[in-house]
mmCIF file of C-alpha atoms (C1' of nucleotides) in Angstrom:
data_model
loop_
_atom_site.group_PDB
_atom_site.id
_atom_site.type_symbol
_atom_site.label_atom_id
_atom_site.label_comp_id
_atom_site.label_asym_id
_atom_site.label_seq_id
_atom_site.Cartn_x
_atom_site.Cartn_y
_atom_site.Cartn_z
ATOM 1 C CA MET A 357 16.213 3.726 0.574
ATOM 2 C CA LEU A 358 19.654 5.225 -0.826
ATOM 3 C CA ASN A 359 22.327 2.641 0.295
ATOM 4 C CA LEU A 360 26.030 3.368 1.022
ATOM 5 C CA GLN A 361 26.752 2.116 -2.613
ATOM 6 C CA THR A 362 25.060 4.638 -4.126
ATOM 7 C CA ILE A 363 26.173 7.221 -2.066
ATOM 8 C CA CYS A 364 29.637 6.165 -2.908
ATOM 9 C CA LEU A 365 29.051 6.185 -6.520
ATOM 10 C CA GLY A 366 27.437 9.894 -6.009
ATOM 11 C CA LEU A 367 30.891 11.220 -4.093
ATOM 12 C CA LEU A 368 33.071 9.425 -6.581
ATOM 13 C CA CYS A 369 31.044 11.415 -9.347
ATOM 14 C CA PHE A 370 32.589 14.633 -7.863
ATOM 15 C CA GLY A 371 36.123 12.956 -8.478
ATOM 16 C CA PRO A 372 38.519 10.165 -7.650
ATOM 17 C CA LYS A 373 38.731 9.521 -3.618
ATOM 18 C CA SER A 374 40.629 6.904 -1.672
ATOM 19 C CA GLY A 375 38.399 5.095 0.807
ATOM 20 C CA TYR A 376 39.082 6.749 4.140
ATOM 21 C CA GLU A 377 38.518 10.623 2.049
ATOM 22 C CA LEU A 378 35.096 9.033 1.431
ATOM 23 C CA HIS A 379 34.745 7.901 4.948
ATOM 24 C CA LYS A 380 35.749 11.369 6.284
ATOM 25 C CA THR A 381 33.550 13.174 3.360
ATOM 26 C CA ILE A 382 30.556 11.346 4.304
ATOM 27 C CA ASN A 383 30.940 11.895 8.556
ATOM 28 C CA THR A 384 31.599 15.392 8.145
ATOM 29 C CA ASP A 385 29.821 16.985 5.011
ATOM 30 C CA LEU A 386 26.954 14.244 5.073
ATOM 31 C CA LYS A 387 26.710 14.031 8.429
ATOM 32 C CA HIS A 388 23.110 15.588 9.307
ATOM 33 C CA PHE A 389 21.833 12.735 7.357
ATOM 34 C CA GLN A 390 23.811 9.998 6.671
ATOM 35 C CA THR A 391 26.952 8.189 8.452
ATOM 36 C CA ALA A 392 29.201 5.209 7.886
ATOM 37 C CA SER A 393 31.910 3.490 9.626
ATOM 38 C CA PHE A 394 34.974 1.809 7.965
ATOM 39 C CA GLY A 395 33.282 -1.627 8.417
ATOM 40 C CA ALA A 396 30.354 -0.615 6.374
ATOM 41 C CA LEU A 397 32.533 1.628 3.853
ATOM 42 C CA TYR A 398 35.327 -1.124 2.899
ATOM 43 C CA PRO A 399 32.879 -4.111 1.945
ATOM 44 C CA ALA A 400 30.564 -1.852 -0.189
ATOM 45 C CA LEU A 401 33.505 -0.381 -2.264
ATOM 46 C CA GLY A 402 34.351 -3.900 -2.282
ATOM 47 C CA LYS A 403 31.117 -4.980 -4.097
ATOM 48 C CA LEU A 404 31.214 -1.682 -6.232
ATOM 49 C CA GLU A 405 34.765 -2.889 -7.958
ATOM 50 C CA ALA A 406 33.087 -6.437 -8.190
ATOM 51 C CA LYS A 407 30.571 -4.990 -10.306
ATOM 52 C CA LYS A 408 32.815 -3.039 -12.252
ATOM 53 C CA LEU A 409 31.051 0.421 -11.363
ATOM 54 C CA ILE A 410 34.225 1.632 -9.759
ATOM 55 C CA THR A 411 37.987 0.951 -10.351
ATOM 56 C CA SER A 412 40.991 1.370 -7.902
ATOM 57 C CA ASP A 413 44.647 1.952 -8.736
ATOM 58 C CA GLY A 414 45.791 -0.145 -6.194
ATOM 59 C CA LYS A 415 49.750 -0.374 -5.399
ATOM 60 C CA ASN A 416 48.779 -4.494 -5.534
ATOM 61 C CA ASN A 417 50.571 -5.046 -8.932
ATOM 62 C CA SER A 418 54.079 -3.907 -9.743
ATOM 63 C CA ILE A 419 57.656 -3.981 -7.745
ATOM 64 C CA GLN A 420 57.114 -1.354 -5.125
ATOM 65 C CA ALA A 421 54.117 -2.884 -3.362
ATOM 66 C CA SER A 422 54.708 -1.757 -0.010
ATOM 67 C CA SER A 423 55.165 2.029 -0.018
ATOM 68 C CA LEU A 424 51.728 3.321 -0.361
ATOM 69 C CA PRO A 425 48.955 1.669 1.032
ATOM 70 C CA LYS A 426 46.457 4.556 -0.120
ATOM 71 C CA LYS A 427 43.993 3.170 -2.890
ATOM 72 C CA VAL A 428 42.395 5.980 -4.777
ATOM 73 C CA TYR A 429 38.745 4.786 -6.058
ATOM 74 C CA THR A 430 37.498 6.351 -9.659
ATOM 75 C CA ILE A 431 33.967 5.722 -10.994
ATOM 76 C CA THR A 432 33.422 4.141 -13.974
ATOM 77 C CA ALA A 433 31.249 5.123 -17.048
ATOM 78 C CA ASN A 434 28.797 2.534 -15.754
ATOM 79 C CA GLY A 435 29.245 3.387 -12.801
ATOM 80 C CA ARG A 436 27.939 6.870 -13.510
ATOM 81 C CA THR A 437 24.999 5.487 -15.481
ATOM 82 C CA VAL A 438 23.982 2.933 -12.814
ATOM 83 C CA PHE A 439 24.159 6.188 -10.131
ATOM 84 C CA LYS A 440 22.068 8.137 -12.044
ATOM 85 C CA VAL A 441 18.964 5.699 -12.504
ATOM 86 C CA GLN A 442 19.414 5.170 -8.983
ATOM 87 C CA ILE A 443 19.089 9.087 -7.759
ATOM 88 C CA GLN A 444 16.397 9.459 -10.415
ATOM 89 C CA LYS A 445 14.419 6.593 -8.811
ATOM 90 C CA THR A 446 14.959 8.027 -5.121
ATOM 91 C CA ARG A 447 12.180 9.331 -3.372
ATOM 92 C CA ALA A 448 11.481 11.987 -0.409
ATOM 93 C CA GLU A 449 12.193 9.589 2.218
ATOM 94 C CA GLU A 450 13.296 10.117 5.530
ATOM 95 C CA LYS A 451 13.529 7.974 9.050
ATOM 96 C CA LEU A 452 14.159 9.560 12.268
ATOM 97 C CA THR A 453 15.340 7.205 14.855
ATOM 98 C CA SER A 454 15.345 9.100 18.357
ATOM 99 C CA ASP A 455 16.281 7.903 21.845
ATOM 100 C CA PHE A 456 15.493 11.379 22.822
ATOM 101 C CA LEU A 457 11.798 11.383 21.798
ATOM 102 C CA ALA A 458 11.654 7.971 22.983
ATOM 103 C CA ALA A 459 12.953 8.977 26.498
ATOM 104 C CA PHE A 460 9.902 11.500 26.742
ATOM 105 C CA TYR A 461 7.285 8.962 25.560
ATOM 106 C CA PHE A 462 8.531 7.149 28.932
ATOM 107 C CA ALA A 463 9.116 10.087 31.074
ATOM 108 C CA GLU A 464 7.041 8.750 33.695
ATOM 109 C CA HIS A 465 9.832 6.310 34.816
ATOM 110 C CA LEU A 466 12.512 9.227 35.049
ATOM 111 C CA PRO A 467 13.647 11.637 37.695
ATOM 112 C CA ALA A 468 13.562 15.240 36.899
ATOM 113 C CA GLU A 469 16.805 15.939 36.754
ATOM 114 C CA LYS A 470 17.352 12.911 34.172
ATOM 115 C CA ILE A 471 14.715 14.975 31.814
ATOM 116 C CA ALA A 472 16.613 18.311 32.642
ATOM 117 C CA ALA A 473 19.747 16.470 31.588
ATOM 118 C CA LEU A 474 18.115 14.885 28.337
ATOM 119 C CA ILE A 475 17.405 18.646 27.247
ATOM 120 C CA ASP A 476 20.652 20.026 28.107
ATOM 121 C CA GLY A 477 22.055 16.988 25.994
ATOM 122 C CA GLN A 478 19.819 17.748 23.231
ATOM 123 C CA LEU A 479 20.188 21.431 22.995
ATOM 124 C CA ALA A 480 24.463 21.060 23.213
ATOM 125 C CA LYS A 481 23.867 18.431 20.143
ATOM 126 C CA LEU A 482 21.848 20.710 18.354
ATOM 127 C CA GLN A 483 24.128 23.570 19.394
ATOM 128 C CA ASP A 484 27.406 21.521 17.845
ATOM 129 C CA GLU A 485 25.274 20.640 14.666
ATOM 130 C CA TYR A 486 24.439 24.188 14.267
ATOM 131 C CA ARG A 487 28.090 25.553 14.519
ATOM 132 C CA GLU A 488 28.904 22.962 11.955
ATOM 133 C CA LEU A 489 26.072 24.059 9.400
ATOM 134 C CA ILE A 490 27.040 27.787 9.700
ATOM 135 C CA SER A 491 30.325 27.627 8.898
ATOM 136 C CA ALA A 492 30.156 25.456 5.795
ATOM 137 C CA PRO A 493 31.358 27.496 2.546
ATOM 138 C CA LEU A 494 27.870 28.031 1.291
ATOM 139 C CA SER A 495 29.014 30.562 -1.419
ATOM 140 C CA ARG A 496 31.313 28.030 -2.832
ATOM 141 C CA MET A 497 28.720 25.491 -3.481
ATOM 142 C CA PRO A 498 26.318 24.099 -5.921
ATOM 143 C CA GLU A 499 22.973 25.045 -4.938
ATOM 144 C CA GLY A 500 21.476 21.374 -4.241
ATOM 145 C CA LYS A 501 24.007 20.773 -1.126
ATOM 146 C CA ARG A 502 23.518 24.792 -0.356
ATOM 147 C CA PHE A 503 19.455 24.017 0.039
ATOM 148 C CA GLY A 504 19.698 20.929 1.905
ATOM 149 C CA ILE A 505 22.348 22.763 4.319
ATOM 150 C CA ARG A 506 19.568 25.419 5.001
ATOM 151 C CA TYR A 507 16.415 23.337 5.270
ATOM 152 C CA THR A 508 18.733 21.279 8.177
ATOM 153 C CA ILE A 509 19.337 24.858 9.692
ATOM 154 C CA ALA A 510 15.653 25.899 9.690
ATOM 155 C CA ILE A 511 14.581 22.776 11.614
ATOM 156 C CA ASN A 512 17.749 23.207 14.160
ATOM 157 C CA ARG A 513 16.875 26.433 14.819
ATOM 158 C CA ALA A 514 13.036 25.631 15.672
ATOM 159 C CA ALA A 515 14.329 22.718 17.698
ATOM 160 C CA THR A 516 16.486 24.591 19.582
ATOM 161 C CA ALA A 517 13.832 27.698 20.265
ATOM 162 C CA PHE A 518 11.202 25.086 21.177
ATOM 163 C CA LEU A 519 13.435 23.839 23.934
ATOM 164 C CA LYS A 520 14.326 27.066 25.025
ATOM 165 C CA GLY A 521 11.190 28.153 25.376
ATOM 166 C CA GLU A 522 9.033 25.171 26.634
ATOM 167 C CA GLY A 523 11.764 23.102 28.444
ATOM 168 C CA SER A 524 11.877 24.861 31.519
ATOM 169 C CA THR A 525 7.934 24.522 31.439
ATOM 170 C CA ILE A 526 8.499 20.838 31.243
ATOM 171 C CA GLN A 527 10.645 20.238 33.553
ATOM 172 C CA ALA A 528 8.818 22.522 36.529
ATOM 173 C CA THR A 529 5.885 20.114 35.088
ATOM 174 C CA LEU A 530 7.427 16.629 35.597
ATOM 175 C CA ARG A 531 9.390 17.787 38.977
ATOM 176 C CA ARG A 532 5.985 17.983 40.191
ATOM 177 C CA SER A 533 4.805 14.665 39.279
ATOM 178 C CA SER A 534 7.980 12.841 39.799
ATOM 179 C CA LYS A 535 7.268 13.541 43.735
ATOM 180 C CA LYS A 536 5.439 9.847 43.176
ATOM 181 C CA TRP A 537 8.644 7.975 42.874
ATOM 182 C CA SER A 538 11.440 9.193 44.868
ATOM 183 C CA THR A 539 14.826 8.575 43.309
ATOM 184 C CA THR A 540 15.193 4.752 44.143
ATOM 185 C CA MET B 730 20.634 3.588 21.263
ATOM 186 C CA LEU B 731 17.612 2.164 22.667
ATOM 187 C CA ASN B 732 16.513 -1.204 20.970
ATOM 188 C CA LEU B 733 13.320 -2.710 20.282
ATOM 189 C CA GLN B 734 13.747 -4.916 23.122
ATOM 190 C CA THR B 735 13.538 -1.711 25.382
ATOM 191 C CA ILE B 736 10.865 -0.291 23.739
ATOM 192 C CA CYS B 737 8.751 -3.182 24.104
ATOM 193 C CA LEU B 738 9.276 -3.512 27.545
ATOM 194 C CA GLY B 739 8.466 0.224 28.165
ATOM 195 C CA LEU B 740 5.048 -0.054 26.130
ATOM 196 C CA LEU B 741 4.526 -2.985 28.057
ATOM 197 C CA CYS B 742 4.681 -1.247 31.077
ATOM 198 C CA PHE B 743 1.407 0.595 30.544
ATOM 199 C CA GLY B 744 -0.464 -2.815 30.422
ATOM 200 C CA PRO B 745 -0.202 -6.172 28.842
ATOM 201 C CA LYS B 746 -0.696 -6.342 24.900
ATOM 202 C CA SER B 747 0.015 -8.768 22.507
ATOM 203 C CA GLY B 748 2.672 -8.552 19.988
ATOM 204 C CA TYR B 749 0.121 -7.329 17.178
ATOM 205 C CA GLU B 750 -1.200 -4.254 19.336
ATOM 206 C CA LEU B 751 2.771 -3.716 19.813
ATOM 207 C CA HIS B 752 3.048 -3.017 16.338
ATOM 208 C CA LYS B 753 0.530 -1.096 15.820
ATOM 209 C CA THR B 754 1.438 1.370 18.796
ATOM 210 C CA ILE B 755 4.705 1.643 17.562
ATOM 211 C CA ASN B 756 4.019 1.938 14.023
ATOM 212 C CA THR B 757 1.144 4.915 15.052
ATOM 213 C CA ASP B 758 2.158 6.671 18.334
ATOM 214 C CA LEU B 759 5.956 6.235 17.868
ATOM 215 C CA LYS B 760 5.724 6.552 14.268
ATOM 216 C CA HIS B 761 7.783 9.723 14.327
ATOM 217 C CA PHE B 762 10.929 8.177 16.114
ATOM 218 C CA GLN B 763 10.227 4.755 15.737
ATOM 219 C CA THR B 764 9.114 2.019 13.565
ATOM 220 C CA ALA B 765 8.786 -2.149 13.726
ATOM 221 C CA SER B 766 8.220 -4.773 11.283
ATOM 222 C CA PHE B 767 6.536 -8.235 12.315
ATOM 223 C CA GLY B 768 10.040 -9.932 11.399
ATOM 224 C CA ALA B 769 12.135 -7.669 14.135
ATOM 225 C CA LEU B 770 8.739 -7.668 16.441
ATOM 226 C CA TYR B 771 8.442 -11.161 17.000
ATOM 227 C CA PRO B 772 11.780 -12.002 17.504
ATOM 228 C CA ALA B 773 12.297 -9.617 20.075
ATOM 229 C CA LEU B 774 9.343 -10.706 22.339
ATOM 230 C CA GLY B 775 10.953 -14.491 22.444
ATOM 231 C CA LYS B 776 14.285 -12.831 23.729
ATOM 232 C CA LEU B 777 12.545 -10.801 26.457
ATOM 233 C CA GLU B 778 10.544 -14.109 26.705
ATOM 234 C CA ALA B 779 13.524 -16.310 27.311
ATOM 235 C CA LYS B 780 14.820 -13.867 29.664
ATOM 236 C CA LYS B 781 12.023 -13.586 31.725
ATOM 237 C CA LEU B 782 11.159 -10.118 31.822
ATOM 238 C CA ILE B 783 7.926 -10.761 30.020
ATOM 239 C CA THR B 784 5.522 -13.565 30.511
ATOM 240 C CA SER B 785 2.669 -14.793 27.532
ATOM 241 C CA ASP B 786 -0.376 -16.408 28.132
ATOM 242 C CA GLY B 787 -0.076 -18.408 25.276
ATOM 243 C CA LYS B 788 -3.164 -20.565 24.504
ATOM 244 C CA ASN B 789 -0.316 -23.440 24.120
ATOM 245 C CA ASN B 790 -0.788 -24.915 27.037
ATOM 246 C CA SER B 791 -4.359 -26.551 28.124
ATOM 247 C CA ILE B 792 -7.436 -28.269 26.083
ATOM 248 C CA GLN B 793 -8.768 -25.739 23.709
ATOM 249 C CA ALA B 794 -5.539 -25.117 21.861
ATOM 250 C CA SER B 795 -7.007 -23.810 18.674
ATOM 251 C CA SER B 796 -9.475 -21.575 19.359
ATOM 252 C CA LEU B 797 -7.985 -18.010 19.980
ATOM 253 C CA PRO B 798 -4.452 -17.444 18.627
ATOM 254 C CA LYS B 799 -3.676 -14.307 20.296
ATOM 255 C CA LYS B 800 -1.082 -14.091 22.887
ATOM 256 C CA VAL B 801 -0.725 -11.685 25.417
ATOM 257 C CA TYR B 802 2.346 -10.585 27.298
ATOM 258 C CA THR B 803 3.115 -9.008 30.550
ATOM 259 C CA ILE B 804 5.631 -7.395 32.172
ATOM 260 C CA THR B 805 7.346 -9.153 34.720
ATOM 261 C CA ALA B 806 9.029 -7.258 38.264
ATOM 262 C CA ASN B 807 12.593 -8.140 37.065
ATOM 263 C CA GLY B 808 11.419 -6.589 33.342
ATOM 264 C CA ARG B 809 10.266 -3.654 35.222
ATOM 265 C CA THR B 810 13.675 -3.131 36.582
ATOM 266 C CA VAL B 811 15.459 -3.948 33.736
ATOM 267 C CA PHE B 812 13.430 -1.690 31.823
ATOM 268 C CA LYS B 813 14.100 1.535 34.533
ATOM 269 C CA VAL B 814 17.738 0.869 34.198
ATOM 270 C CA GLN B 815 17.691 0.972 30.358
ATOM 271 C CA ILE B 816 15.845 4.078 30.346
ATOM 272 C CA GLN B 817 17.883 6.066 32.920
ATOM 273 C CA LYS B 818 20.908 5.050 30.727
ATOM 274 C CA THR B 819 19.488 6.912 27.589
ATOM 275 C CA ARG B 820 21.316 9.876 26.151
ATOM 276 C CA ALA B 821 19.931 13.004 23.738
ATOM 277 C CA GLU B 822 20.625 10.675 20.726
ATOM 278 C CA GLU B 823 19.031 10.532 17.488
ATOM 279 C CA LYS B 824 19.971 9.575 13.678
ATOM 280 C CA LEU B 825 18.451 11.061 10.691
ATOM 281 C CA THR B 826 18.518 8.661 7.534
ATOM 282 C CA SER B 827 17.521 11.029 4.500
ATOM 283 C CA ASP B 828 16.677 10.188 1.243
ATOM 284 C CA PHE B 829 15.660 13.762 0.390
ATOM 285 C CA LEU B 830 18.787 15.602 1.874
ATOM 286 C CA ALA B 831 20.853 13.057 0.026
ATOM 287 C CA ALA B 832 18.907 13.498 -3.648
ATOM 288 C CA PHE B 833 19.569 17.223 -2.937
ATOM 289 C CA TYR B 834 23.408 16.845 -2.392
ATOM 290 C CA PHE B 835 23.427 14.891 -5.718
ATOM 291 C CA ALA B 836 21.273 17.621 -7.283
ATOM 292 C CA GLU B 837 23.299 18.168 -9.986
ATOM 293 C CA HIS B 838 22.666 15.042 -11.585
ATOM 294 C CA LEU B 839 18.565 15.565 -11.556
ATOM 295 C CA PRO B 840 16.462 17.407 -13.684
ATOM 296 C CA ALA B 841 14.351 20.235 -12.630
ATOM 297 C CA GLU B 842 10.971 18.156 -12.621
ATOM 298 C CA LYS B 843 12.453 15.592 -10.262
ATOM 299 C CA ILE B 844 13.354 18.430 -7.666
ATOM 300 C CA ALA B 845 9.898 19.763 -7.874
ATOM 301 C CA ALA B 846 8.680 15.882 -7.380
ATOM 302 C CA LEU B 847 10.424 15.547 -4.367
ATOM 303 C CA ILE B 848 9.672 19.153 -2.539
ATOM 304 C CA ASP B 849 6.227 18.213 -3.348
ATOM 305 C CA GLY B 850 6.741 14.645 -1.936
ATOM 306 C CA GLN B 851 8.201 16.166 1.303
ATOM 307 C CA LEU B 852 5.715 18.526 1.827
ATOM 308 C CA ALA B 853 3.364 15.844 1.445
ATOM 309 C CA LYS B 854 4.728 13.608 3.797
ATOM 310 C CA LEU B 855 4.945 16.575 6.345
ATOM 311 C CA GLN B 856 1.285 17.297 6.005
ATOM 312 C CA ASP B 857 0.552 13.715 7.003
ATOM 313 C CA GLU B 858 2.492 13.506 9.584
ATOM 314 C CA TYR B 859 1.054 17.049 10.544
ATOM 315 C CA ARG B 860 -2.135 15.840 10.576
ATOM 316 C CA GLU B 861 -1.704 12.629 12.596
ATOM 317 C CA LEU B 862 0.288 14.784 14.995
ATOM 318 C CA ILE B 863 -2.561 17.301 15.845
ATOM 319 C CA SER B 864 -4.860 14.647 15.842
ATOM 320 C CA ALA B 865 -3.671 13.215 19.124
ATOM 321 C CA PRO B 866 -5.541 13.374 22.096
ATOM 322 C CA LEU B 867 -3.099 15.636 23.788
ATOM 323 C CA SER B 868 -5.267 16.626 26.857
ATOM 324 C CA ARG B 869 -5.551 13.066 27.858
ATOM 325 C CA MET B 870 -1.606 12.311 27.650
ATOM 326 C CA PRO B 871 1.309 12.362 30.213
ATOM 327 C CA GLU B 872 3.225 15.664 30.166
ATOM 328 C CA GLY B 873 6.199 13.845 28.844
ATOM 329 C CA LYS B 874 4.103 12.611 25.485
ATOM 330 C CA ARG B 875 2.598 15.665 25.071
ATOM 331 C CA PHE B 876 6.091 17.434 24.933
ATOM 332 C CA GLY B 877 7.459 15.048 22.389
ATOM 333 C CA ILE B 878 4.403 15.560 20.225
ATOM 334 C CA ARG B 879 4.648 19.559 20.506
ATOM 335 C CA TYR B 880 8.183 19.299 19.529
ATOM 336 C CA THR B 881 7.951 17.193 16.802
ATOM 337 C CA ILE B 882 5.167 19.606 15.508
ATOM 338 C CA ALA B 883 7.390 22.810 16.030
ATOM 339 C CA ILE B 884 10.170 20.797 13.760
ATOM 340 C CA ASN B 885 7.468 19.790 10.936
ATOM 341 C CA ARG B 886 6.034 23.301 11.324
ATOM 342 C CA ALA B 887 9.925 24.985 10.128
ATOM 343 C CA ALA B 888 10.330 22.293 7.459
ATOM 344 C CA THR B 889 6.855 22.842 6.074
ATOM 345 C CA ALA B 890 7.406 26.510 6.308
ATOM 346 C CA PHE B 891 10.880 26.849 4.594
ATOM 347 C CA LEU B 892 10.014 24.172 2.302
ATOM 348 C CA LYS B 893 6.870 26.649 1.241
ATOM 349 C CA GLY B 894 9.006 29.686 1.297
ATOM 350 C CA GLU B 895 12.367 28.420 -0.205
ATOM 351 C CA GLY B 896 11.017 26.203 -2.471
ATOM 352 C CA SER B 897 10.049 27.828 -5.298
ATOM 353 C CA THR B 898 13.764 29.458 -5.478
ATOM 354 C CA ILE B 899 15.097 26.358 -5.092
ATOM 355 C CA GLN B 900 13.325 24.943 -8.452
ATOM 356 C CA ALA B 901 14.110 28.473 -10.585
ATOM 357 C CA THR B 902 17.431 28.337 -9.831
ATOM 358 C CA LEU B 903 18.103 24.717 -10.801
ATOM 359 C CA ARG B 904 15.939 24.898 -13.887
ATOM 360 C CA ARG B 905 18.298 27.537 -14.628
ATOM 361 C CA SER B 906 21.629 25.037 -14.311
ATOM 362 C CA SER B 907 19.255 22.353 -15.544
ATOM 363 C CA LYS B 908 19.850 23.164 -19.424
ATOM 364 C CA LYS B 909 23.232 21.890 -19.204
ATOM 365 C CA TRP B 910 22.294 18.109 -19.453
ATOM 366 C CA SER B 911 18.875 18.026 -21.305
ATOM 367 C CA THR B 912 17.079 14.921 -20.260
ATOM 368 C CA THR B 913 18.465 11.832 -21.841
ATOM 369 C "C1'" DA C 118 -19.268 -16.615 0.545
ATOM 370 C "C1'" DA C 119 -15.677 -12.915 0.224
ATOM 371 C "C1'" DT C 120 -13.184 -9.590 2.124
ATOM 372 C "C1'" DA C 121 -10.791 -6.842 5.306
ATOM 373 C "C1'" DA C 122 -8.667 -6.833 9.593
ATOM 374 C "C1'" DC C 123 -6.535 -9.376 13.494
ATOM 375 C "C1'" DA C 124 -2.901 -12.689 14.454
ATOM 376 C "C1'" DT C 125 1.554 -15.405 15.135
ATOM 377 C "C1'" DG C 126 5.585 -16.435 13.145
ATOM 378 C "C1'" DT C 127 10.029 -18.293 10.509
ATOM 379 C "C1'" DA C 128 14.074 -17.785 6.992
ATOM 380 C "C1'" DA C 129 17.112 -15.915 3.864
ATOM 381 C "C1'" DA C 130 19.386 -11.956 3.110
ATOM 382 C "C1'" DC C 131 20.841 -7.204 4.326
ATOM 383 C "C1'" DG C 132 23.504 -3.674 5.978
ATOM 384 C "C1'" DG C 133 25.505 -2.023 9.243
ATOM 385 C "C1'" DT C 134 28.462 -1.512 14.189
ATOM 386 C "C1'" DT C 135 31.869 -2.567 17.018
ATOM 387 C "C1'" DA C 136 36.092 -4.464 17.818
ATOM 388 C "C1'" DC C 137 40.080 -6.301 16.296
ATOM 389 C "C1'" DA C 138 44.821 -6.105 13.535
ATOM 390 C "C1'" DT C 139 48.088 -3.937 11.201
ATOM 391 C "C1'" DG C 140 51.156 -0.600 9.095
ATOM 392 C "C1'" DA C 141 52.579 3.940 6.977
ATOM 393 C "C1'" DT C 142 53.340 9.143 7.356
ATOM 394 C "C1'" DT C 143 53.521 13.230 9.374
ATOM 395 C "C1'" DC C 144 54.621 16.509 12.626
ATOM 396 C "C1'" DG C 145 56.373 18.340 16.996
ATOM 397 C "C1'" DC D 1217 60.712 9.310 19.527
ATOM 398 C "C1'" DG D 1218 56.342 9.614 20.368
ATOM 399 C "C1'" DA D 1219 52.097 10.842 19.169
ATOM 400 C "C1'" DA D 1220 48.303 12.015 15.781
ATOM 401 C "C1'" DT D 1221 46.585 11.159 11.656
ATOM 402 C "C1'" DC D 1222 46.322 8.712 7.533
ATOM 403 C "C1'" DA D 1223 45.194 4.386 5.624
ATOM 404 C "C1'" DT D 1224 43.550 -0.633 4.842
ATOM 405 C "C1'" DG D 1225 40.766 -4.374 5.949
ATOM 406 C "C1'" DT D 1226 38.655 -8.334 8.738
ATOM 407 C "C1'" DA D 1227 34.832 -10.804 11.666
ATOM 408 C "C1'" DA D 1228 31.914 -11.464 14.918
ATOM 409 C "C1'" DC D 1229 27.422 -9.774 15.861
ATOM 410 C "C1'" DC D 1230 23.410 -7.080 15.440
ATOM 411 C "C1'" DG D 1231 19.233 -5.655 14.500
ATOM 412 C "C1'" DT D 1232 15.979 -5.431 10.860
ATOM 413 C "C1'" DT D 1233 13.367 -6.323 6.429
ATOM 414 C "C1'" DT D 1234 11.065 -8.730 3.081
ATOM 415 C "C1'" DA D 1235 8.891 -12.460 1.469
ATOM 416 C "C1'" DC D 1236 6.629 -16.248 3.081
ATOM 417 C "C1'" DA D 1237 3.397 -19.558 5.583
ATOM 418 C "C1'" DT D 1238 -0.779 -20.156 7.840
ATOM 419 C "C1'" DG D 1239 -4.570 -19.465 10.322
ATOM 420 C "C1'" DT D 1240 -8.745 -16.519 12.810
ATOM 421 C "C1'" DT D 1241 -12.567 -13.224 13.472
ATOM 422 C "C1'" DA D 1242 -15.667 -9.927 12.171
ATOM 423 C "C1'" DT D 1243 -18.050 -7.487 8.357
ATOM 424 C "C1'" DT D 1244 -20.718 -6.692 4.613
#
DNA sequence: AATAACATGTAAACGGTTACATGATTCG
DNA sequence: CGAATCATGTAACCGTTTACATGTTATT
C-alpha cells in the first residue's frame, strides 16, 4: 500500500509546498481516497528529509530566525526517482472500512429509528462528497485526476440511488421485525 | 470508528466461536467492509476476556490439557450490554484508502501499459468481489445483512460499468500524452 | 508419510490519530 | 482587539501488520 511519504513525494512533484499546504491538499483534493493528520504528516516529512528525498528552506539558519515560521519543501532529483519507482510498483488495491455497513450487519440489534438515521447520515455524507466532486475544475485537470473524480462520482451516484430507492423498503421491513426488542 | 473488539462482540452475539472461526468469518463474510489478521484478532480477544465481556472454555484447566488446542469464546451478559451501547453509538462513517485512485492522481508519471494494467487489475478485483457477493445465500439472511450485500453489489456494478465504458477512453488519451517521457 | 487446513499465540515495527503546546498573520 | 486561519511540531497511545514460533487434525 502507498504510504503517506510516497503521497507527499508525489504531491511535491507538482511543485514546492509547505507542510500546512500539503495537509490541505491531501484533505481536500485527495479526500475521497486518502487523508492525513498533522501528527502523521510532519513526521513523514521529517523522514523524507532525513533520506534526502526532499529539502526544506527552513528559516532556521541565519539572522531573522524568528520571522516567518513557514517551511517550504522541495523534492530532490533522488526523490523524483524514488517516487517513480514506488508509483510504478503500485497495484490496484483498495481498502474500505465502513461503520455504515458494519452497523447493518448487526442491524438486528438496532431500533428502526437508528436504521433510518444511519441511512440519512450516509445519504448526507454522499451528498456532501458529491457537491465537492462536481465543483472540481475538471477542465483544468490532467486526464488522470479527472478520471479518478469521474469514477468516484459514478460510485457516489450508484450508492445514492440505491439508498433512495431501497432505503425506505429496508426501513419498513426492519420496523416490522424490530417489535421484538422494544427500546430498552 | 468501530474497532475490532466491537466487531468480535457482535459476531459472538450470533453464537460462540473460536478465534480461528472469527478470523474466517471476518475475512469472508465481512470482507467488503472489514478485515483482521491473527495478530490483531488474538490480542483483541485477550482484551475482551480481561474485561469479562467474553469467556473462553480453554483446555488449560484439568487433566487432558494437551488434546484440543481449540478455545471457544462465549459472550457474557455484560458483553451483550456493552455491544448494544457501542452499536447504538455508531454513525455512518466510511474510510476508503485506494492505491488505484492514488495512482491515477499521479498518472502523469505512469506509462500507458501501467494504466491499462491498473484498470485490468481493478476490474479483476471487482469481478472477484462480485462473484463472492452474488454467491451469498441472501434468502437465509437477516434483512440487514442482505441490505449491506445489495448495497455493495450496486456500487460494484457501477464501478465495473464505469471502467468498462470509460476505461478504454482514458487509455487512449493517456497513451497520447505519454509519448513525452518514453519508458526509461 | 506428506500435505493442507486447522489452531493459538507473541514480538517488533509501522503508521496513524488525538491531544497538546506554541506562536504568527490577516481581516473585520 | 479579537477571531479565524495560517503554521509547526511533539508525545502518548492505538490498532494493525508482518514475521515468527509451535503444534494438531484430517485427507490423500
